Coordinates of N, CA, C and O and ligand atoms in Angstrom, one line a residue:
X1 N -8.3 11.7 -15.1 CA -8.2 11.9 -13.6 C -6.7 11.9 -13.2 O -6.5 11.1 -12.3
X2 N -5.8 12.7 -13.7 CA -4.4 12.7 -13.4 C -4.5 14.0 -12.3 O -5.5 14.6 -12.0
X3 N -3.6 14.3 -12.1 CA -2.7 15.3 -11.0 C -1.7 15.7 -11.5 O -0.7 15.0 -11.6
X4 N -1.9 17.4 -12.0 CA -0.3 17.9 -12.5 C 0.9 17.7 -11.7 O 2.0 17.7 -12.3
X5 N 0.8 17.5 -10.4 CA 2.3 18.0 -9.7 C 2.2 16.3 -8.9 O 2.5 16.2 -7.7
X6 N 1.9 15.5 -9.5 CA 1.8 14.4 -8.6 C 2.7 13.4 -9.3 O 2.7 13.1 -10.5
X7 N 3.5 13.1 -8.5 CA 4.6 12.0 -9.5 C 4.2 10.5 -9.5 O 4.7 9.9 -10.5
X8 N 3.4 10.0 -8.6 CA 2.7 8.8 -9.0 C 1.9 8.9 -9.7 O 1.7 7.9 -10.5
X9 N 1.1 9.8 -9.7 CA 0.4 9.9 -11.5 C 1.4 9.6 -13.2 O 1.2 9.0 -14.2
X10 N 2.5 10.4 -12.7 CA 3.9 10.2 -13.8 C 4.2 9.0 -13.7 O 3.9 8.5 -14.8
X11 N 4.5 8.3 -12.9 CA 5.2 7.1 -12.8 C 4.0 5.5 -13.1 O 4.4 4.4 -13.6
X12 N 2.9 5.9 -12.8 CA 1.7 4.8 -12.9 C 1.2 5.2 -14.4 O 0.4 4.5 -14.8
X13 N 1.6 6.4 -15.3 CA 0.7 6.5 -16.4 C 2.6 6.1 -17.5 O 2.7 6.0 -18.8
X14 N 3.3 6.0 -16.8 CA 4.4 5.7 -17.4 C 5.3 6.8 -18.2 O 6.1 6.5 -19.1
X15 N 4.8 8.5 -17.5 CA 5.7 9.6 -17.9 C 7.0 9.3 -16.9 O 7.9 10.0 -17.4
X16 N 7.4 8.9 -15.9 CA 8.9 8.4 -15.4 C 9.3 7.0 -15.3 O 8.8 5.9 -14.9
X17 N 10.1 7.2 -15.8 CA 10.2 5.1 -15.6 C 10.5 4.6 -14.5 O 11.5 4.9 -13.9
X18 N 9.6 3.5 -13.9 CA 10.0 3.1 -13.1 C 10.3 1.2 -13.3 O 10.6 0.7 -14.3
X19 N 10.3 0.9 -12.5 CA 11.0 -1.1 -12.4 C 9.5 -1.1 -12.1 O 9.2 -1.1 -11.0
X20 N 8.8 -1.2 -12.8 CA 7.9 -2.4 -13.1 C 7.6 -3.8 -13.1 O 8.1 -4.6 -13.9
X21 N 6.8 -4.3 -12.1 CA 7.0 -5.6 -12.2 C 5.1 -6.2 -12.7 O 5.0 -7.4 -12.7
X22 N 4.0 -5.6 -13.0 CA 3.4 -6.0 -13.4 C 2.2 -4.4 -13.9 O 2.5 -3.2 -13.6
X23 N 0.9 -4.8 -14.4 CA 0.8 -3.2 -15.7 C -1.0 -3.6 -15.9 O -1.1 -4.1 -17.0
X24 N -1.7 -3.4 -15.5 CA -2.8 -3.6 -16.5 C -3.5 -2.2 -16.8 O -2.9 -1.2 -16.8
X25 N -4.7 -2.2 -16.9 CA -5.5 -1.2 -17.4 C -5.9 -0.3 -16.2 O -6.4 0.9 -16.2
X26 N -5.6 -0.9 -15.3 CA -6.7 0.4 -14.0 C -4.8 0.4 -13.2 O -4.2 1.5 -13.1
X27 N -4.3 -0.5 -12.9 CA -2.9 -0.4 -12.1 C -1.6 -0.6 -12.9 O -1.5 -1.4 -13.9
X28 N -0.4 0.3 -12.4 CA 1.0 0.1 -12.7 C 1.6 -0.7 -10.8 O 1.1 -0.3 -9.7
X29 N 2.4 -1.5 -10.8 CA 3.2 -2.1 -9.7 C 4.7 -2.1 -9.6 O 5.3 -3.1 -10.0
X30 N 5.3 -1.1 -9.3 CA 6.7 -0.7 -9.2 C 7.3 -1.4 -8.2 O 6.6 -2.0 -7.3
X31 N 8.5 -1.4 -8.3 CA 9.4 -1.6 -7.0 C 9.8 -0.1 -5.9 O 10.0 1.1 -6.4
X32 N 9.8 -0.3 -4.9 CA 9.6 1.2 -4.3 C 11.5 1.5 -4.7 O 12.2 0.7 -5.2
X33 N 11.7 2.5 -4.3 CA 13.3 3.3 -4.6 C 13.6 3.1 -3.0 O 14.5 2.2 -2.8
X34 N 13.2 3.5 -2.0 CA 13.9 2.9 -0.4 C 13.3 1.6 0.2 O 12.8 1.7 1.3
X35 N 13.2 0.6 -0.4 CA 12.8 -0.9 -0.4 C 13.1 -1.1 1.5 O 14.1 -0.9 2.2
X36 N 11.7 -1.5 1.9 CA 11.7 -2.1 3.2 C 12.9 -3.8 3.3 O 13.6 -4.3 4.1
X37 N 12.6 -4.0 2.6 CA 13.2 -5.2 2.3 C 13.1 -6.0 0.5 O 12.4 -5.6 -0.4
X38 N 13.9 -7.0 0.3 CA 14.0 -7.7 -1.3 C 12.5 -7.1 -2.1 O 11.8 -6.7 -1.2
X39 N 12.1 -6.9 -3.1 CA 10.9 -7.2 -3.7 C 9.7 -6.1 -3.8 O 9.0 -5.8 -4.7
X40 N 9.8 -5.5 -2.1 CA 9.1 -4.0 -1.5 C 8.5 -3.6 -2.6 O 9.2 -2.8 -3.2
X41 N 7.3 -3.8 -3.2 CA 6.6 -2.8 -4.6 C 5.1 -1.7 -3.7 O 4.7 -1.5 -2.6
X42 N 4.7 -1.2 -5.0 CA 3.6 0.0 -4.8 C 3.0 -0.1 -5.5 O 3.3 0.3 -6.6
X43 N 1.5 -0.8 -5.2 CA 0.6 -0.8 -6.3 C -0.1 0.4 -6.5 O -0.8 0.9 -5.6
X44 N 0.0 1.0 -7.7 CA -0.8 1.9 -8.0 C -1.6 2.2 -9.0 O -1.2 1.8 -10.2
X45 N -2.9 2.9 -8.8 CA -4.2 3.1 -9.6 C -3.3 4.2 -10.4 O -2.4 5.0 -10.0
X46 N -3.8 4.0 -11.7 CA -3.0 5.1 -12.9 C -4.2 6.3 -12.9 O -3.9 7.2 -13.7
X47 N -5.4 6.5 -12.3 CA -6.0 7.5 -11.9 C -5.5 7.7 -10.7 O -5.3 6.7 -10.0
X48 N -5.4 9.3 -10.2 CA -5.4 9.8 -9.3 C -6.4 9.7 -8.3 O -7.5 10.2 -8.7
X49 N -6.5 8.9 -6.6 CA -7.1 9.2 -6.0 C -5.8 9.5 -4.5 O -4.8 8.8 -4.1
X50 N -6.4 10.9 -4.0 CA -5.7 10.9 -2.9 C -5.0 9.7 -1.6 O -3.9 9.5 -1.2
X51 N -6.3 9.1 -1.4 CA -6.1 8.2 -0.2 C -7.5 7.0 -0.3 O -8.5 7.2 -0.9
X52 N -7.2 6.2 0.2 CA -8.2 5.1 0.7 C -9.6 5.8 0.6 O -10.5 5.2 0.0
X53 N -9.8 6.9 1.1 CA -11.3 7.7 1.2 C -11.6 7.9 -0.3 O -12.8 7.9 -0.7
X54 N -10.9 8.2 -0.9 CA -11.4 8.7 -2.1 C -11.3 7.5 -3.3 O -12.0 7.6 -4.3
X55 N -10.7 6.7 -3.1 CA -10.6 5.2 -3.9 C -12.1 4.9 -4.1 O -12.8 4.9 -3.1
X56 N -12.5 4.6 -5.4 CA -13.7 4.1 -5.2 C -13.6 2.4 -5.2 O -12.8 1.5 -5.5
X57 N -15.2 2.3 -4.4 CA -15.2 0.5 -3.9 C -14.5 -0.7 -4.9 O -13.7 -1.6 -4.5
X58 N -15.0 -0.6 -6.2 CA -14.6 -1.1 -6.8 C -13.1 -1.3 -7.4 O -12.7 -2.3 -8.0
X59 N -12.3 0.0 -7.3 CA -10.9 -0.3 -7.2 C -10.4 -0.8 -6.3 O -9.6 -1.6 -6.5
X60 N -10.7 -0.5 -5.1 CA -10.4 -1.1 -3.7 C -10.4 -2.8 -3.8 O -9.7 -3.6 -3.1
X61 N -11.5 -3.2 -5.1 CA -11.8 -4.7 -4.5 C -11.1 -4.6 -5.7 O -11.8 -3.9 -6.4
X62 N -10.3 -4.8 -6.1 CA -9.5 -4.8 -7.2 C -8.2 -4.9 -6.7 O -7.6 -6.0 -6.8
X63 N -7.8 -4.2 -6.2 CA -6.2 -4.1 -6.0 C -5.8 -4.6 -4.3 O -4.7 -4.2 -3.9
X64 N -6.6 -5.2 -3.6 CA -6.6 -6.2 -2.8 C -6.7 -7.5 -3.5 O -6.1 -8.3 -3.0
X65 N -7.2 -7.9 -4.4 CA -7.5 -9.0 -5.2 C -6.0 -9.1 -5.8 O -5.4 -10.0 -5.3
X66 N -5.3 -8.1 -6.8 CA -3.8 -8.0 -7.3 C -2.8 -8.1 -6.0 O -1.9 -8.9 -5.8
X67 N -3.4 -7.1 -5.1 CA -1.8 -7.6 -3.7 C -2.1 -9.3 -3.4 O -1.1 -10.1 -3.5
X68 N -3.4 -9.9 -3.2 CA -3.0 -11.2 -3.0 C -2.7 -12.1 -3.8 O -2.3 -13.2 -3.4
X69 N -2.8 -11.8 -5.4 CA -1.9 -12.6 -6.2 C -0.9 -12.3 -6.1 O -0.3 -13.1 -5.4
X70 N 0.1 -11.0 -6.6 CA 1.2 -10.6 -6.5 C 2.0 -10.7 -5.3 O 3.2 -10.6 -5.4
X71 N 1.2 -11.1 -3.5 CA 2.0 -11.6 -2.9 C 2.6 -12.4 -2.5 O 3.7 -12.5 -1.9
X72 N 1.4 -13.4 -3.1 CA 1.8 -15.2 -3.6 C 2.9 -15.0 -4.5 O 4.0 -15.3 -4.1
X73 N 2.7 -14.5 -5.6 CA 3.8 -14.7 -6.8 C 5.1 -14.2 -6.0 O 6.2 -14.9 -6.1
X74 N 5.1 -13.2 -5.0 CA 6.7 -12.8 -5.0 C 6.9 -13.4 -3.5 O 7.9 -13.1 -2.9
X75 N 6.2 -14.1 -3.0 CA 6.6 -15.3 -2.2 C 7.4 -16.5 -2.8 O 8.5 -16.8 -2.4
X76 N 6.6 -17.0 -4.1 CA 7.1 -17.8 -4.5 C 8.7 -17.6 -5.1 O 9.6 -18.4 -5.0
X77 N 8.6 -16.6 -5.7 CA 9.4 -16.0 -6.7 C 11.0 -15.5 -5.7 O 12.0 -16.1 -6.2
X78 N 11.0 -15.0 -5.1 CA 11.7 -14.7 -4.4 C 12.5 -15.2 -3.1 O 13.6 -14.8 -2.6
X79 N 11.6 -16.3 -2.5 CA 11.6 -16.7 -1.7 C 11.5 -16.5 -0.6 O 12.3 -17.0 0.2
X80 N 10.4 -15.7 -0.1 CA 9.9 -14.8 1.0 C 9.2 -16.1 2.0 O 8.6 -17.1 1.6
X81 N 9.4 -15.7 3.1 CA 8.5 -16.4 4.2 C 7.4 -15.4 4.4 O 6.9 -15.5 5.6
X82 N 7.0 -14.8 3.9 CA 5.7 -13.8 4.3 C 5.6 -12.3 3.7 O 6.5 -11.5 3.5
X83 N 4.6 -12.2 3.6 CA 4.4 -10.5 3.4 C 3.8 -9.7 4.3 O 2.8 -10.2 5.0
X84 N 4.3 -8.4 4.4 CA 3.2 -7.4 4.8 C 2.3 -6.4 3.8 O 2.7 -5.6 3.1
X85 N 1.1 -6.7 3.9 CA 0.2 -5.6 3.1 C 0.0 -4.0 4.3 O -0.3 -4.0 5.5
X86 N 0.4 -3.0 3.6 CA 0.5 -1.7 4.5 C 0.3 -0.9 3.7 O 0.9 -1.0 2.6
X87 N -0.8 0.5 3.9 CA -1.4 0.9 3.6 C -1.4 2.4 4.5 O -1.9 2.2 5.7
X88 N -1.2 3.3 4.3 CA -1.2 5.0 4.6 C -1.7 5.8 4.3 O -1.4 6.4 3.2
X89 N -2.9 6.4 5.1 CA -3.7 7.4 4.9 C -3.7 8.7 5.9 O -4.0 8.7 7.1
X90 N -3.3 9.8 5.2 CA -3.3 10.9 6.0 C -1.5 11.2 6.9 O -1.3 10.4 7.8
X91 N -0.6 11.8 6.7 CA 0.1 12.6 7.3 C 0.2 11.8 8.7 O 1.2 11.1 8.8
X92 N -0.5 11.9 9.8 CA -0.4 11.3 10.7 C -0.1 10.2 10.7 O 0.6 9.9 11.6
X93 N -0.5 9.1 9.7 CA -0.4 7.7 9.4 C 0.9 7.0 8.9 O 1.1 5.8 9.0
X94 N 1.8 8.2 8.2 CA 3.1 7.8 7.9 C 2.6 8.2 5.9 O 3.5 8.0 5.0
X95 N 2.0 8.5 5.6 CA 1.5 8.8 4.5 C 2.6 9.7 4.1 O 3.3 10.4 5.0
X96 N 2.9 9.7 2.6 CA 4.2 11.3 2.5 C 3.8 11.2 1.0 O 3.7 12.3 0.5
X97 N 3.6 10.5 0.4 CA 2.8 10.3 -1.2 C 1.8 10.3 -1.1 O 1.3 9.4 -0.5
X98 N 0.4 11.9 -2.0 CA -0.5 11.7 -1.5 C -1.5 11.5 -2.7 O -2.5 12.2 -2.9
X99 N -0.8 9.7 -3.9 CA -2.0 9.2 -4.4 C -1.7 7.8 -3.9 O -0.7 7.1 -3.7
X100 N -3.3 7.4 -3.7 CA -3.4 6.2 -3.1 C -2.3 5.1 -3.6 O -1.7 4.9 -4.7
X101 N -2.3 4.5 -2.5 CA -1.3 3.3 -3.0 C -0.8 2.2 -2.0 O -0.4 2.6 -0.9
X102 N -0.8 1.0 -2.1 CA -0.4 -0.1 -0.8 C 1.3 -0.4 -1.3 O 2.0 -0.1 -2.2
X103 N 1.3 -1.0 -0.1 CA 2.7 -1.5 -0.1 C 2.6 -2.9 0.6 O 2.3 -3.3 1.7
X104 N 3.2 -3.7 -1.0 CA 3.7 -4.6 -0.8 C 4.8 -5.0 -0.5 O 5.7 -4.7 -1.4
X105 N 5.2 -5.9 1.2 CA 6.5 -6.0 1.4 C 6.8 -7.5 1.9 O 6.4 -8.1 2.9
X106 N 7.6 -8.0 0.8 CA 8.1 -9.4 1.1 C 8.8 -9.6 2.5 O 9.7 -8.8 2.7
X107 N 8.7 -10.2 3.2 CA 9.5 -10.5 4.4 C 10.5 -11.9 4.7 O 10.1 -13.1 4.6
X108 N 11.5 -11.7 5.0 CA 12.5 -13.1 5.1 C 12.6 -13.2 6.4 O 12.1 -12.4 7.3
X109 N 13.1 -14.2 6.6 CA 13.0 -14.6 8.4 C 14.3 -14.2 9.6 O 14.6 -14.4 10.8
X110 N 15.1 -13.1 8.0 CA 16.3 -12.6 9.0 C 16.8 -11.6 8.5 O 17.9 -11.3 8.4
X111 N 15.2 -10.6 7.9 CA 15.6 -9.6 7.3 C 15.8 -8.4 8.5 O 16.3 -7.3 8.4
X112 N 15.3 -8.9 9.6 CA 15.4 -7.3 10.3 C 14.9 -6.4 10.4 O 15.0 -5.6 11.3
X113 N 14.3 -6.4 9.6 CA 12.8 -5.4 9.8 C 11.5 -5.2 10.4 O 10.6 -6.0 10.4
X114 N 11.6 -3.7 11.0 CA 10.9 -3.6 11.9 C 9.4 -3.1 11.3 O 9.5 -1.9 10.9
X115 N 8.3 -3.5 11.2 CA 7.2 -3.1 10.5 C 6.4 -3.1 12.0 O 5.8 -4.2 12.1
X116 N 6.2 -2.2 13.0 CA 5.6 -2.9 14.5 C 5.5 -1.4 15.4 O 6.2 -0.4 15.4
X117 N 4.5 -1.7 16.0 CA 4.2 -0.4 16.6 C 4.5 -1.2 18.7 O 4.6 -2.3 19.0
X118 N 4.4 0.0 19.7 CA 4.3 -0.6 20.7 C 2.8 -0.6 21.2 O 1.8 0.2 21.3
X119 N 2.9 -1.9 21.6 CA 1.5 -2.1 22.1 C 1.2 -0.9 23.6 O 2.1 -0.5 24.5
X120 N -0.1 -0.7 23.6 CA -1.0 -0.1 24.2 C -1.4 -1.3 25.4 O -1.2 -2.5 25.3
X121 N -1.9 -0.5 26.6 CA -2.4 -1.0 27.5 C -3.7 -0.7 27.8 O -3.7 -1.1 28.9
X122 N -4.7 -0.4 27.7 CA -6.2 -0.4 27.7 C -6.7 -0.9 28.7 O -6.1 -1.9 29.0
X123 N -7.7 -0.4 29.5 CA -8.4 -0.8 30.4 C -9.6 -1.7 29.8 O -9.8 -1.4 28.6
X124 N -10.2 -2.7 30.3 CA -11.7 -3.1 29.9 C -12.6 -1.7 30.1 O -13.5 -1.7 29.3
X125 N -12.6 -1.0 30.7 CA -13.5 0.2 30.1 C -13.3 0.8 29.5 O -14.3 1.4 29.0
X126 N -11.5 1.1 28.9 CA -11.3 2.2 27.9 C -11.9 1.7 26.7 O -12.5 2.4 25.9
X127 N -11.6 0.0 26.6 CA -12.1 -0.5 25.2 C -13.2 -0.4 25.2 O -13.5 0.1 24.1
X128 N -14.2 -0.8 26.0 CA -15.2 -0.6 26.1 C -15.8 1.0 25.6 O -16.7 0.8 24.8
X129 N -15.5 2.2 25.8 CA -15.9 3.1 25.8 C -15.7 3.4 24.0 O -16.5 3.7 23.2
X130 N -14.2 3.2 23.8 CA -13.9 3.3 22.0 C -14.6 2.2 21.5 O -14.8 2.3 20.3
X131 N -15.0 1.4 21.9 CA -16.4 0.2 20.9 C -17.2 1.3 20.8 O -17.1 1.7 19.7
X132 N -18.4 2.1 21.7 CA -19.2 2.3 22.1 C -19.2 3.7 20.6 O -20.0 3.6 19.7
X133 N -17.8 4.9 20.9 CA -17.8 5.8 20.3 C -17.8 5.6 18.6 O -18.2 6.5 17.8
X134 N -17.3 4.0 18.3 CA -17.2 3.5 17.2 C -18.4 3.6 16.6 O -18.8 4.2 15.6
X135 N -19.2 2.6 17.4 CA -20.5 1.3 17.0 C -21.8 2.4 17.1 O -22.6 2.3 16.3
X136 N -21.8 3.1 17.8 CA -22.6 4.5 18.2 C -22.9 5.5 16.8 O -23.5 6.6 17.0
Ligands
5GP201 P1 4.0 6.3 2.0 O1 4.9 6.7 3.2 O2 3.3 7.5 1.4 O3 3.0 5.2 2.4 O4 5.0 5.6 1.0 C1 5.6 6.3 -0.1 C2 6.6 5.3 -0.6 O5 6.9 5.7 -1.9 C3 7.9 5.2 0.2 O6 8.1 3.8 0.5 C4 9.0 5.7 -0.8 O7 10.2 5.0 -0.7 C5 8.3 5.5 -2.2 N1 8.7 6.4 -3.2 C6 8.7 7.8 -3.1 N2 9.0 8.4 -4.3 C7 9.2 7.3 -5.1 C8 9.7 7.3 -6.5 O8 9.9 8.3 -7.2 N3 9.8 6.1 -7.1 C9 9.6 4.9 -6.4 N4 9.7 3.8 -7.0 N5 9.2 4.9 -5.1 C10 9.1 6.1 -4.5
ZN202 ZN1 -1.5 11.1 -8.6

């Protein structure tokens, strides 16, 4: 279940080399090339799945289980005050690599970076109405 023209299929089955920081049978864990901050890696499934939708359940509980080890370890390791787990699906979403994959990003307390959207203002009926469209 690879992808001819997909380069994280290359780089997770280990046809490009990448900085590797951990490897098993279902995932490869790189360090990304434009690093949000120290440590910034990409967990990736060495089969090809587009996005979140197409991940099956079981790898999903899989590689949430590896970001929260590997976020502890590169807390520890590094000396991070925190992580962000972030995750991109679809073009609209900031997506630009289109096989699944999270991003793990260590955070320091004076790194500067901005991982933050501007908050919205909502009515009690607007939310109300998107519950409704949701839960419906
Ligand atoms: P997305 O925007 O799709 O969620 O994230 C794609 C990420 O992959 C970006 O953070 C980008 O820097 C990283 N990236 C793209 N191409 C490569 C590559 O060839 N090697 C590595 N290590 N990271 C890459
Ligand atoms: Zn792929």
């Amino acid at each position: 279940m690879k992808e001819e023209n997909c380069i994280f299929c290359k780089i997770a089955n280990g046809e490009i080399p990448s900085k590797t920081i951990y490897e098993d049978e279902e995932f490869r864990v790189i360090l990304d090339l434009a690093p949000a901050a120290k440590g910034h890696a990409l967990i990736l499934p060495k089969n090809h799945y587009s996005n979140l939708f197409q991940l099956p359940e079981e790898k999903a509980k899989n590689a949430i289980v590896l970001a929260k080890k590997l976020g502890a370890r590169m807390v520890e390791k590094l000396n991070a005050d925190g992580f962000n787990l972030m995750q991109n699906n679809g073009e609209a979403a900031g997506q630009t690599v289109f096989h699944f994959h999270m991003h793990l990003i260590p955070r320091y307390k004076d790194d500067n970076q901005k991982i933050n959207w501007e908050p919205g203002t909502p009515t009690g009926e607007e939310l109300e109405e998107i519950q409704k469209q949701i839960v419906e």
